CSV table of C-alpha atoms and ligand atoms in Angstrom, one decimal:
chain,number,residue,atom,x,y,z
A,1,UNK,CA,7.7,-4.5,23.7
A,2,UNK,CA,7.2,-7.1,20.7
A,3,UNK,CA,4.0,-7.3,19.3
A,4,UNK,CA,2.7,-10.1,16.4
A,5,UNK,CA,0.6,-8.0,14.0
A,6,UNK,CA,-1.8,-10.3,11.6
A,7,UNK,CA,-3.3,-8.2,8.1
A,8,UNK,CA,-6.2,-9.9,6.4
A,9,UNK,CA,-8.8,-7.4,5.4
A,10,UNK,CA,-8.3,-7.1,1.2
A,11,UNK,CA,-5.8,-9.2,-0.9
A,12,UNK,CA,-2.6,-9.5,1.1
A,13,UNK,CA,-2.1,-12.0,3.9
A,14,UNK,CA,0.4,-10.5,6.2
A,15,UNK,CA,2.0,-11.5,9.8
A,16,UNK,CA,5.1,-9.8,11.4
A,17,UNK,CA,6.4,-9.0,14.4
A,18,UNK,CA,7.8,-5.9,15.0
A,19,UNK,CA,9.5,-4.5,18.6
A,20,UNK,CA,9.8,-1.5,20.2
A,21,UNK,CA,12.7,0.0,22.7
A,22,UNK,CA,12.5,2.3,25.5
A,23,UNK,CA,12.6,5.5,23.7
A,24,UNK,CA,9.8,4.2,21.8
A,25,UNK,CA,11.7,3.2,18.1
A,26,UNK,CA,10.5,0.6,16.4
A,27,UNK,CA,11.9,-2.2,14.7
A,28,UNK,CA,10.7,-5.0,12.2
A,29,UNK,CA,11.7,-8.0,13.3
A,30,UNK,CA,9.9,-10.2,10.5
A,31,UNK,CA,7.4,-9.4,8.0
A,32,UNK,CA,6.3,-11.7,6.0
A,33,UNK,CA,3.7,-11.1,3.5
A,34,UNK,CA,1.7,-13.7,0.6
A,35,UNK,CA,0.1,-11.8,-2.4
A,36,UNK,CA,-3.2,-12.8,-3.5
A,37,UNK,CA,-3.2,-10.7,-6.7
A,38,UNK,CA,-2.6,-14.0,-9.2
A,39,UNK,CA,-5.9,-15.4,-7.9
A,40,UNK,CA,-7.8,-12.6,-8.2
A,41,UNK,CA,-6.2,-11.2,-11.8
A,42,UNK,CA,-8.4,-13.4,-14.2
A,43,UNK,CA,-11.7,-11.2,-12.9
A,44,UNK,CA,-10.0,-8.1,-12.6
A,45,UNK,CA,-10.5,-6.8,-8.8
A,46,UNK,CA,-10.4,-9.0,-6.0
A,47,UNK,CA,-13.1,-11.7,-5.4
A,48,UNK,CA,-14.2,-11.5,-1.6
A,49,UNK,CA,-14.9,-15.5,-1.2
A,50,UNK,CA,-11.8,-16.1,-3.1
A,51,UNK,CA,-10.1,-13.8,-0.7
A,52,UNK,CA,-11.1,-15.5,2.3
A,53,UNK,CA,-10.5,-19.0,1.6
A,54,UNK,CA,-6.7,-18.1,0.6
A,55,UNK,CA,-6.4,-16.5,3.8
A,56,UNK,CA,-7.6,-19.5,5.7
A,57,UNK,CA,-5.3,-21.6,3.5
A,58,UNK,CA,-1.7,-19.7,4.1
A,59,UNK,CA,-2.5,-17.6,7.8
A,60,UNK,CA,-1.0,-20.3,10.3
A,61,UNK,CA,1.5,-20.9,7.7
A,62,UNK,CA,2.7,-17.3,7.6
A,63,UNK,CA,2.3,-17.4,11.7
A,64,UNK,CA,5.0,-19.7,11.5
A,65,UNK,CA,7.1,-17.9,9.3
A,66,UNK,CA,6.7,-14.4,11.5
A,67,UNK,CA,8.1,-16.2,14.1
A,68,UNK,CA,10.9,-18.5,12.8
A,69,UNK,CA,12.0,-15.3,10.7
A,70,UNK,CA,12.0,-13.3,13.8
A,71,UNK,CA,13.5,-16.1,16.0
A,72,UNK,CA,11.2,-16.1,18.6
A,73,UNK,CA,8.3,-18.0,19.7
A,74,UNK,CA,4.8,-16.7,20.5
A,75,UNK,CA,5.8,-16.9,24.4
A,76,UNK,CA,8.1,-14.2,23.6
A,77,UNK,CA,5.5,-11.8,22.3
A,78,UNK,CA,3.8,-9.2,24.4
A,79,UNK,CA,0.8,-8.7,23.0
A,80,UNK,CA,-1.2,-10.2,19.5
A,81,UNK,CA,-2.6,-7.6,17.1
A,82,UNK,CA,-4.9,-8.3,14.2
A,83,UNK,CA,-6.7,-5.8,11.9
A,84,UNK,CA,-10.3,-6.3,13.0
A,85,UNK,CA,-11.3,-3.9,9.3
A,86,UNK,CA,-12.4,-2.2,8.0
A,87,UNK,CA,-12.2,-4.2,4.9
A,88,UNK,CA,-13.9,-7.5,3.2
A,89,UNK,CA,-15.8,-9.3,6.1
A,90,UNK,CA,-14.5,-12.5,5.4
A,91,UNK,CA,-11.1,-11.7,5.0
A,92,UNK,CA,-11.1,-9.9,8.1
A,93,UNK,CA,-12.6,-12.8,9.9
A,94,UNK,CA,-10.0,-14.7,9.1
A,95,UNK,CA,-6.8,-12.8,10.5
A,96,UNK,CA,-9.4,-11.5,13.6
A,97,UNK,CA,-10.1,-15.0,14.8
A,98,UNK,CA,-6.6,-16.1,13.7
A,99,UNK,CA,-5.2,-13.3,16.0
A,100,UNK,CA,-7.7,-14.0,19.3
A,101,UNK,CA,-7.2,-18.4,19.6
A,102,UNK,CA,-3.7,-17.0,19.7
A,103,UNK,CA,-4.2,-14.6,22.3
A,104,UNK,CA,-6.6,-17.0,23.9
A,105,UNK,CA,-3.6,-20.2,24.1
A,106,UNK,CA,-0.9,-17.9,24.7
A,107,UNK,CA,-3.0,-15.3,27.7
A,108,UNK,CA,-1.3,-13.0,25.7
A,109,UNK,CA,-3.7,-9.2,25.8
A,110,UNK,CA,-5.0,-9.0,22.4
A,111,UNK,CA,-5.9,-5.7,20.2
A,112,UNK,CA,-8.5,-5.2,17.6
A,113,UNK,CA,-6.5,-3.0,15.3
A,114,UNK,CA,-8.2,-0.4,12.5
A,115,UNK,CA,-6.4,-1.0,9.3
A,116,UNK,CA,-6.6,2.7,8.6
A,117,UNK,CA,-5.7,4.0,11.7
A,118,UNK,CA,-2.3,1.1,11.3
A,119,UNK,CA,-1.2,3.0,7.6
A,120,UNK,CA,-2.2,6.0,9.4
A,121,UNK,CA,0.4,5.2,12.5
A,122,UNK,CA,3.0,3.5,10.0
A,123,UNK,CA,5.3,6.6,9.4
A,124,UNK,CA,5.9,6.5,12.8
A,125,UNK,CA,7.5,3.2,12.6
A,126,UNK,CA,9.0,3.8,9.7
A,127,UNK,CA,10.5,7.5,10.7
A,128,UNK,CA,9.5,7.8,14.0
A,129,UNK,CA,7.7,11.1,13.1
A,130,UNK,CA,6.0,13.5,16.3
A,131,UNK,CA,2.5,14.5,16.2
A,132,UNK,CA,0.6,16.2,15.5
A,133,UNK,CA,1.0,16.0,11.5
A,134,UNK,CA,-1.0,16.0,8.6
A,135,UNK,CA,-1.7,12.9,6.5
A,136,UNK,CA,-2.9,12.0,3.4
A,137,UNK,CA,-4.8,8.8,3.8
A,138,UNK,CA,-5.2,7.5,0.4
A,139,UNK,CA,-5.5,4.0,-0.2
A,140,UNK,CA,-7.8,1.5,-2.8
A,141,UNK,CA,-10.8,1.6,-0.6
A,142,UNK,CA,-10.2,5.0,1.2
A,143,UNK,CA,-9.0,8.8,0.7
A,144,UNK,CA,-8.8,10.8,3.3
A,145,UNK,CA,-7.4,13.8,4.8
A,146,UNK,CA,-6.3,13.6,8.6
A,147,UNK,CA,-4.6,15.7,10.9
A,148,UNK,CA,-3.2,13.2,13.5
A,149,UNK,CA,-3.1,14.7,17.2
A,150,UNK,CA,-2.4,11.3,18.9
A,151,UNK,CA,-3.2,7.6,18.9
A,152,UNK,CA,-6.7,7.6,18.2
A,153,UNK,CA,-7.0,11.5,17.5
A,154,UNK,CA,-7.9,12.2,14.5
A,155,UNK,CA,-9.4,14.6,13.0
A,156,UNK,CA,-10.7,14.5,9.0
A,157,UNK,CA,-10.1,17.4,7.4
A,158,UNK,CA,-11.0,16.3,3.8
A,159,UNK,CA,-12.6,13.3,1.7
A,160,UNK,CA,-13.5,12.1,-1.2
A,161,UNK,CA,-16.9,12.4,-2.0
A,162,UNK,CA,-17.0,9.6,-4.6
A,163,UNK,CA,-14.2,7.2,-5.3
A,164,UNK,CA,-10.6,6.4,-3.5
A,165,UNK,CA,-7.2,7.8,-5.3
A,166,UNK,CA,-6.3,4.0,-5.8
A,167,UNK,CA,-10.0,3.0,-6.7
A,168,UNK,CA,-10.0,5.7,-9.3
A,169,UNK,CA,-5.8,4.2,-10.9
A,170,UNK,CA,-7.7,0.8,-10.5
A,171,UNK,CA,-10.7,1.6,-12.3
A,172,UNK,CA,-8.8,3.6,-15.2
A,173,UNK,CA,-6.5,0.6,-15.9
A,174,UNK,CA,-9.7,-1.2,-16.1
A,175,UNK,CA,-10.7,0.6,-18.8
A,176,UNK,CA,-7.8,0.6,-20.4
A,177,UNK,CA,-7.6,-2.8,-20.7
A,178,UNK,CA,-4.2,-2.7,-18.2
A,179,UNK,CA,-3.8,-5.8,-15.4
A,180,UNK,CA,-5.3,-5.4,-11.6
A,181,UNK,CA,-4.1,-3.8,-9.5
A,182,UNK,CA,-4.5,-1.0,-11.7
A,183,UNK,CA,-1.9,1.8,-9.7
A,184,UNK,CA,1.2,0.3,-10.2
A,185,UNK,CA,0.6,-0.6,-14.0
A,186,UNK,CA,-0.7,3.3,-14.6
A,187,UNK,CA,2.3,4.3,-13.1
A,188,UNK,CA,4.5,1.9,-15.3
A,189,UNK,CA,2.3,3.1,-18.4
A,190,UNK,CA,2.7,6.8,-17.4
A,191,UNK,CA,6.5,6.9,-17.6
A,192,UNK,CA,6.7,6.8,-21.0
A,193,UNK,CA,3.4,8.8,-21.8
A,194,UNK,CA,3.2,12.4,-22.2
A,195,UNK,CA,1.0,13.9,-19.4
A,196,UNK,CA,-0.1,17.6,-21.2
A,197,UNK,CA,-1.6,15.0,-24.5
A,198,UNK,CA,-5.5,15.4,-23.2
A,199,UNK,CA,-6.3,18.6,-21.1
A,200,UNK,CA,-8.1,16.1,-18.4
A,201,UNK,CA,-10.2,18.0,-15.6
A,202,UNK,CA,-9.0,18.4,-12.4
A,203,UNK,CA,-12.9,18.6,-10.0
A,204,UNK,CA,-12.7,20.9,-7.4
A,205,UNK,CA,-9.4,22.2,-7.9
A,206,UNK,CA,-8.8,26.2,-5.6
A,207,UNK,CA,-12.3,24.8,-3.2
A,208,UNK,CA,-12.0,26.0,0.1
A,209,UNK,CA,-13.0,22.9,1.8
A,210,UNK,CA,-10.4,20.3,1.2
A,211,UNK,CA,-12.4,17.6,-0.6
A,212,UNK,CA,-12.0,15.7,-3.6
A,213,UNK,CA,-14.0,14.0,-6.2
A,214,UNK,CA,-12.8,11.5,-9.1
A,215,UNK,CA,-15.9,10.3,-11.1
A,216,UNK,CA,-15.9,13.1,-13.3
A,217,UNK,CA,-12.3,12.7,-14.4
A,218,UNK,CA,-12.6,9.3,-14.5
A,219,UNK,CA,-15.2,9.7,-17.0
A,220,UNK,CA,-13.0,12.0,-19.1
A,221,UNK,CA,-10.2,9.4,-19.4
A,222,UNK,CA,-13.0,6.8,-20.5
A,223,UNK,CA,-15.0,9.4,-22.7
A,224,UNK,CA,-11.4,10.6,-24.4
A,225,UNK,CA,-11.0,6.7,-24.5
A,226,UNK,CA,-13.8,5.9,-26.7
A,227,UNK,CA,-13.1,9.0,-29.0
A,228,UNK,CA,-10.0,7.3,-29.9
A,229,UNK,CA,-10.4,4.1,-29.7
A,230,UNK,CA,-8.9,1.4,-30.8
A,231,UNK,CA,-6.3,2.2,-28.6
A,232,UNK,CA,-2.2,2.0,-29.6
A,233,UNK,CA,0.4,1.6,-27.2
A,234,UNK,CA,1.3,5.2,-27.7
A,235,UNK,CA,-2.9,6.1,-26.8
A,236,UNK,CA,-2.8,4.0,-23.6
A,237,UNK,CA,0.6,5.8,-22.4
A,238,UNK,CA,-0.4,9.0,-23.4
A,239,UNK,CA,-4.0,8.4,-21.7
A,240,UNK,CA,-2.2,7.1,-18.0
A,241,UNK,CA,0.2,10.3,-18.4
A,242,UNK,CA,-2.6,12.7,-18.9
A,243,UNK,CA,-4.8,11.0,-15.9
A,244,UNK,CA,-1.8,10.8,-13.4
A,245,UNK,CA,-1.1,14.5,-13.7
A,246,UNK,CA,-4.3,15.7,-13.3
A,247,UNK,CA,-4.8,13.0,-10.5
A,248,UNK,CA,-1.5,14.4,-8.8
A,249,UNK,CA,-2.2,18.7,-9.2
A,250,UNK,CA,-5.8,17.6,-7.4
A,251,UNK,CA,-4.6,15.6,-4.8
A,252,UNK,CA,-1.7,18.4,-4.1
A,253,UNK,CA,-4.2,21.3,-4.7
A,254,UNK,CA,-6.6,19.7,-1.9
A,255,UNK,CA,-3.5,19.2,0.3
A,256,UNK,CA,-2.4,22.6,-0.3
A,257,UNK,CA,-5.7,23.7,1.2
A,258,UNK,CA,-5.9,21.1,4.1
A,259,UNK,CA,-2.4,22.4,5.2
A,260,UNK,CA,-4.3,26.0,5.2
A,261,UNK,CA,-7.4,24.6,7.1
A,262,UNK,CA,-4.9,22.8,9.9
A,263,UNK,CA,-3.0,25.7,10.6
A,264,UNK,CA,-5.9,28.1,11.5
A,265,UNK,CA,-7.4,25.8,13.5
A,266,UNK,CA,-5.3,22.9,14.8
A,267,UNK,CA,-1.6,24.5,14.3
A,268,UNK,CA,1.4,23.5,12.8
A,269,UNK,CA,1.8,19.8,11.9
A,270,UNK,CA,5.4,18.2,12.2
A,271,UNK,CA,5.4,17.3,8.5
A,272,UNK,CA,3.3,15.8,5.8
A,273,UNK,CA,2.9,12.5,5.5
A,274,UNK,CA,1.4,10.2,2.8
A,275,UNK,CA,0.4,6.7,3.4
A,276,UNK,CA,-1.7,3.7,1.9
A,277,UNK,CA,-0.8,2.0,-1.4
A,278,UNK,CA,-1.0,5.1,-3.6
A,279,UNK,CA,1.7,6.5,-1.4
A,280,UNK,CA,3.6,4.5,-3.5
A,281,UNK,CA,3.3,6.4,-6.6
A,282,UNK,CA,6.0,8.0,-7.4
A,283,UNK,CA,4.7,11.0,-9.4
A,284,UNK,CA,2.1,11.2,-6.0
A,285,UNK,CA,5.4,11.5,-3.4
A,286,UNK,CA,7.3,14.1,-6.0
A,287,UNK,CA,4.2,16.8,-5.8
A,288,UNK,CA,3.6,16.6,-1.9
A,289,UNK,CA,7.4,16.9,-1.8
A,290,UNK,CA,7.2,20.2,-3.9
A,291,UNK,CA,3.9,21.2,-1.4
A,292,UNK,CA,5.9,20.3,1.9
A,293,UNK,CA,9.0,22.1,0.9
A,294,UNK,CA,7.2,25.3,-0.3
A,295,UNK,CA,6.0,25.0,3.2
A,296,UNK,CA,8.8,24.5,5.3
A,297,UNK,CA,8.1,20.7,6.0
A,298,UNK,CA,9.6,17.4,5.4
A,299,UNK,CA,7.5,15.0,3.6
A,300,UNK,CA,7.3,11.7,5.4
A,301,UNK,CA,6.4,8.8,2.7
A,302,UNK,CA,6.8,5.1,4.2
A,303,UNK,CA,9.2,2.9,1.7
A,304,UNK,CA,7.2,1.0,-0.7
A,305,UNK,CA,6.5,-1.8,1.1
A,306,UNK,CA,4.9,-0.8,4.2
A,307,UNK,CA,2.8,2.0,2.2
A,308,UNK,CA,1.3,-1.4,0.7
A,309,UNK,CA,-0.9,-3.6,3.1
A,310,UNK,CA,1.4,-5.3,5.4
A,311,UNK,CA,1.7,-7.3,8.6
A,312,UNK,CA,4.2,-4.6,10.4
A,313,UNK,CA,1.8,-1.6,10.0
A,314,UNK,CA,-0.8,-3.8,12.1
A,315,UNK,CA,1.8,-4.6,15.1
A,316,UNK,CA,2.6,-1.4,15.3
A,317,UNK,CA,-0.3,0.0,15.5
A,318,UNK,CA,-0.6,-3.0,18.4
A,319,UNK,CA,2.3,-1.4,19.8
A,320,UNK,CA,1.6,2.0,20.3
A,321,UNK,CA,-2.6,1.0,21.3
A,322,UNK,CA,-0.7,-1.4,23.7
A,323,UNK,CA,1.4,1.5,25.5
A,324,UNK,CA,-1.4,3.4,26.3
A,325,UNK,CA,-3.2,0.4,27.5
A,326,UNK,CA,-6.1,-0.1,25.0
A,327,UNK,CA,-6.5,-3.9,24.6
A,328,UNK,CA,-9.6,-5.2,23.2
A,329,UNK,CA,-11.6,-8.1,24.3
A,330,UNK,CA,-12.1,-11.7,22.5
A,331,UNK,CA,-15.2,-10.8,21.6
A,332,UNK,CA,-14.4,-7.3,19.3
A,333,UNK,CA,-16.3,-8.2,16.2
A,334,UNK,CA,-15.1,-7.9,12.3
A,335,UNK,CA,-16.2,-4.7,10.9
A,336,UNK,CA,-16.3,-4.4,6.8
A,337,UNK,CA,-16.5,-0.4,7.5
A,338,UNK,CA,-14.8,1.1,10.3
A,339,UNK,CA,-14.3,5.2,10.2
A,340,UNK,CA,-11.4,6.2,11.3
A,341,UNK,CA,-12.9,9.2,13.5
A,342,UNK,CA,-15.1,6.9,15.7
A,343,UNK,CA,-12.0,4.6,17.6
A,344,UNK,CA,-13.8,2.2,19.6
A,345,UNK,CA,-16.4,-0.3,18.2
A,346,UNK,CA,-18.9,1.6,21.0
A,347,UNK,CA,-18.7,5.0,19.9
A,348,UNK,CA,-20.0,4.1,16.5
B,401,KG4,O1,-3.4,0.3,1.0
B,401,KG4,P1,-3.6,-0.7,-0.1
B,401,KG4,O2,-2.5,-1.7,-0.3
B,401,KG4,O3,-4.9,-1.5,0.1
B,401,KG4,C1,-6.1,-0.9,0.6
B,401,KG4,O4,-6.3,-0.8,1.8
B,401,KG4,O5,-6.9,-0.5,-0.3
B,401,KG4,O6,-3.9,0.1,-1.4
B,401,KG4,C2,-4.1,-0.5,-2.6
B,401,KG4,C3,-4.4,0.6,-3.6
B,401,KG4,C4,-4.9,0.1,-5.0
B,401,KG4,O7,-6.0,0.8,-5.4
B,401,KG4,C5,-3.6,0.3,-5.9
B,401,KG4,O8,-4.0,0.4,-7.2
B,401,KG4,C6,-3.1,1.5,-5.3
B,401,KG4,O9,-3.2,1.4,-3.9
B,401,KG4,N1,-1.6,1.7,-5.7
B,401,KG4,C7,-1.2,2.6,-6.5
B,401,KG4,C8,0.2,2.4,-6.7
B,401,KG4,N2,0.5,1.2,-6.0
B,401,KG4,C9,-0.6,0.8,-5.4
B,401,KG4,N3,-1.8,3.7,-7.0
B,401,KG4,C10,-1.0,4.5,-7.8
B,401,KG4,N4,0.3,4.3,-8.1
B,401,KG4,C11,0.9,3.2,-7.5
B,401,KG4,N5,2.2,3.0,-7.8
B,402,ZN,ZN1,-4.6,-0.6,3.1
């Protein structure tokens, strides 16, 4: 089965095309993959309009690419997949109607695919991991903990109840006066920091429900800022290391307790998986490794470029919807939000 899988919903225009043998093991063919983040840099967080018109400038371009990289043509593709959001409207318009005239041309059966539900399926690509397991979601618009019972099964077990893991990295580099995106350059920063400088909060930490909440450390960080400030190199280090620990013993505490929650009442997971773009923090993937080990389970982290949004995540997803049968029709509309739990545009 080879499925062309088309991302547009945030910064990152993204095709690829990505096959599947008989015992059901993926394989990227091609995955090609144009950053917006130059064009977005000079405001600090990504600009919507200027979003959409960059995808409409480079998405037949990278169409092309897919397929040359690949070597095949789109008569050689089972099925086109295109993320249909959640994410910014036009953005996802883009890569949606992009996806459909090529269904349309080719007859081709064409899927409407949830972006979260794609980073959600990608460490089965990636590692060809066995549900049911539980994931942490946790991306720069989402954070969310699932425990993933099948394609389109999944059950939230934990949330945020104010901002995303990445939105909170992005928004402390913010203040900090550190480049968009903010996760990677908190990371960089943190290296060289010392994390026990500022005894930062950590909300909500031994809850019983699994939830998390950001604001209030976020405000710390910018509070401790201000107390200090003008900031040295040393302070902004210092300030990143302090903010990525306590991000990290919250996000591992809540996991810790989601694991406990999944166990009484869904059983035991197959491993623990992270995904989204802050699965790419290093610091992040060292904890849950600790968590899953103390528990018994391997910790499943896709490599850094498909924890990122990518093309292959969205074919797939395309793949594995496509196996069981669940194509969508031309006429699926973009959605900017899109909950994971509710999988078909009717049910919501
Ligand atoms: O999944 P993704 O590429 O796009 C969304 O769907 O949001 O995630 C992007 C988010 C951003 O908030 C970014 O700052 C964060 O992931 N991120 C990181 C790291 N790399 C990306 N956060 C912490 N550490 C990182 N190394
Ligand atoms: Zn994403």
């Amino acid at each position: 089965m080879r499925v062309l899988g088309i991302e547009t919903t945030c910064d990152e225009t993204a095709v690829s095309v990505v096959e599947s043998n008989q015992d059901g093991e993926g394989r990227i063919l091609s995955n090609e993959i144009l950053s917006q983040i130059k064009a977005h840099q000079a405001y600090g967080g990504v600009v919507p309009e200027i979003a959409a018109r960059a995808h409409v400038e480079v998405v037949d371009l990278l169409v092309k690419q897919a397929l040359a990289t690949a070597g095949l043509t789109l008569r050689d593709m089972d099925a086109i997949a295109a993320a249909a959001g959640p994410g910014l409207i036009g953005g996802v318009m883009v890569g949606l109607t992009t996806g459909k005239a090529l269904a349309l041309v080719t007859k081709k059966p064409f899927l409407a695919i949830n972006h979260l539900e794609a980073h959600a399926l990608s460490p089965r690509l990636t590692d060809g991991v066995a549900f049911p397991f539980l994931l942490l979601l946790a991306s720069g618009g989402h954070s969310q903990i699932l425990f993933v019972r099948g394609v389109g099964d999944y059950v939230r077990i934990g949330t945020t109840i104010d901002d995303a893991i990445g939105e909170a990295f992005d928004k402390v580099a913010k203040m900090l006066g550190l480049p968009y995106p903010g996760g990677p350059e908190v990371e960089k920063q943190a290296l060289e920091g010392n994390p026990e400088q500022f005894a930062f909060p950590r909300p909500m930490q031994g809850r019983k429900e699994p939830n998390f909440s950001l604001s209030g450390l976020k405000t710390a960080v910018r509070i401790e800022a201000e107390k200090i400030a003008p900031l040295t190199g040393t302070d902004i280090k210092n300030l990143c290391a302090s903010f990525q620990a306590a991000i990290v013993d919250v996000v591992t505490d809540r996991m810790k307790m989601a694991l406990r929650v999944a166990r009484a009442d869904f059983g035991e997971p197959t491993a623990i998986v992270i995904a989204g773009g802050v699965a790419a923090n290093l610091a992040m993937r060292q904890a849950l490794h600790r968590l899953a080990a103390q528990n018994g389970l391997p910790l499943v982290a896709p490599p850094l470029a498909l924890c990122t949004d990518n093309g292959a995540m969205i074919a797939w997803a395309g793949i594995e919807r496509l196996r069981l049968g669940l194509v969508d029709g031309l006429d699926t509309p973009p959605r900017a939000r899109w909950p994971l739990e509710a999988k078909r545009s009717a049910d919501v």
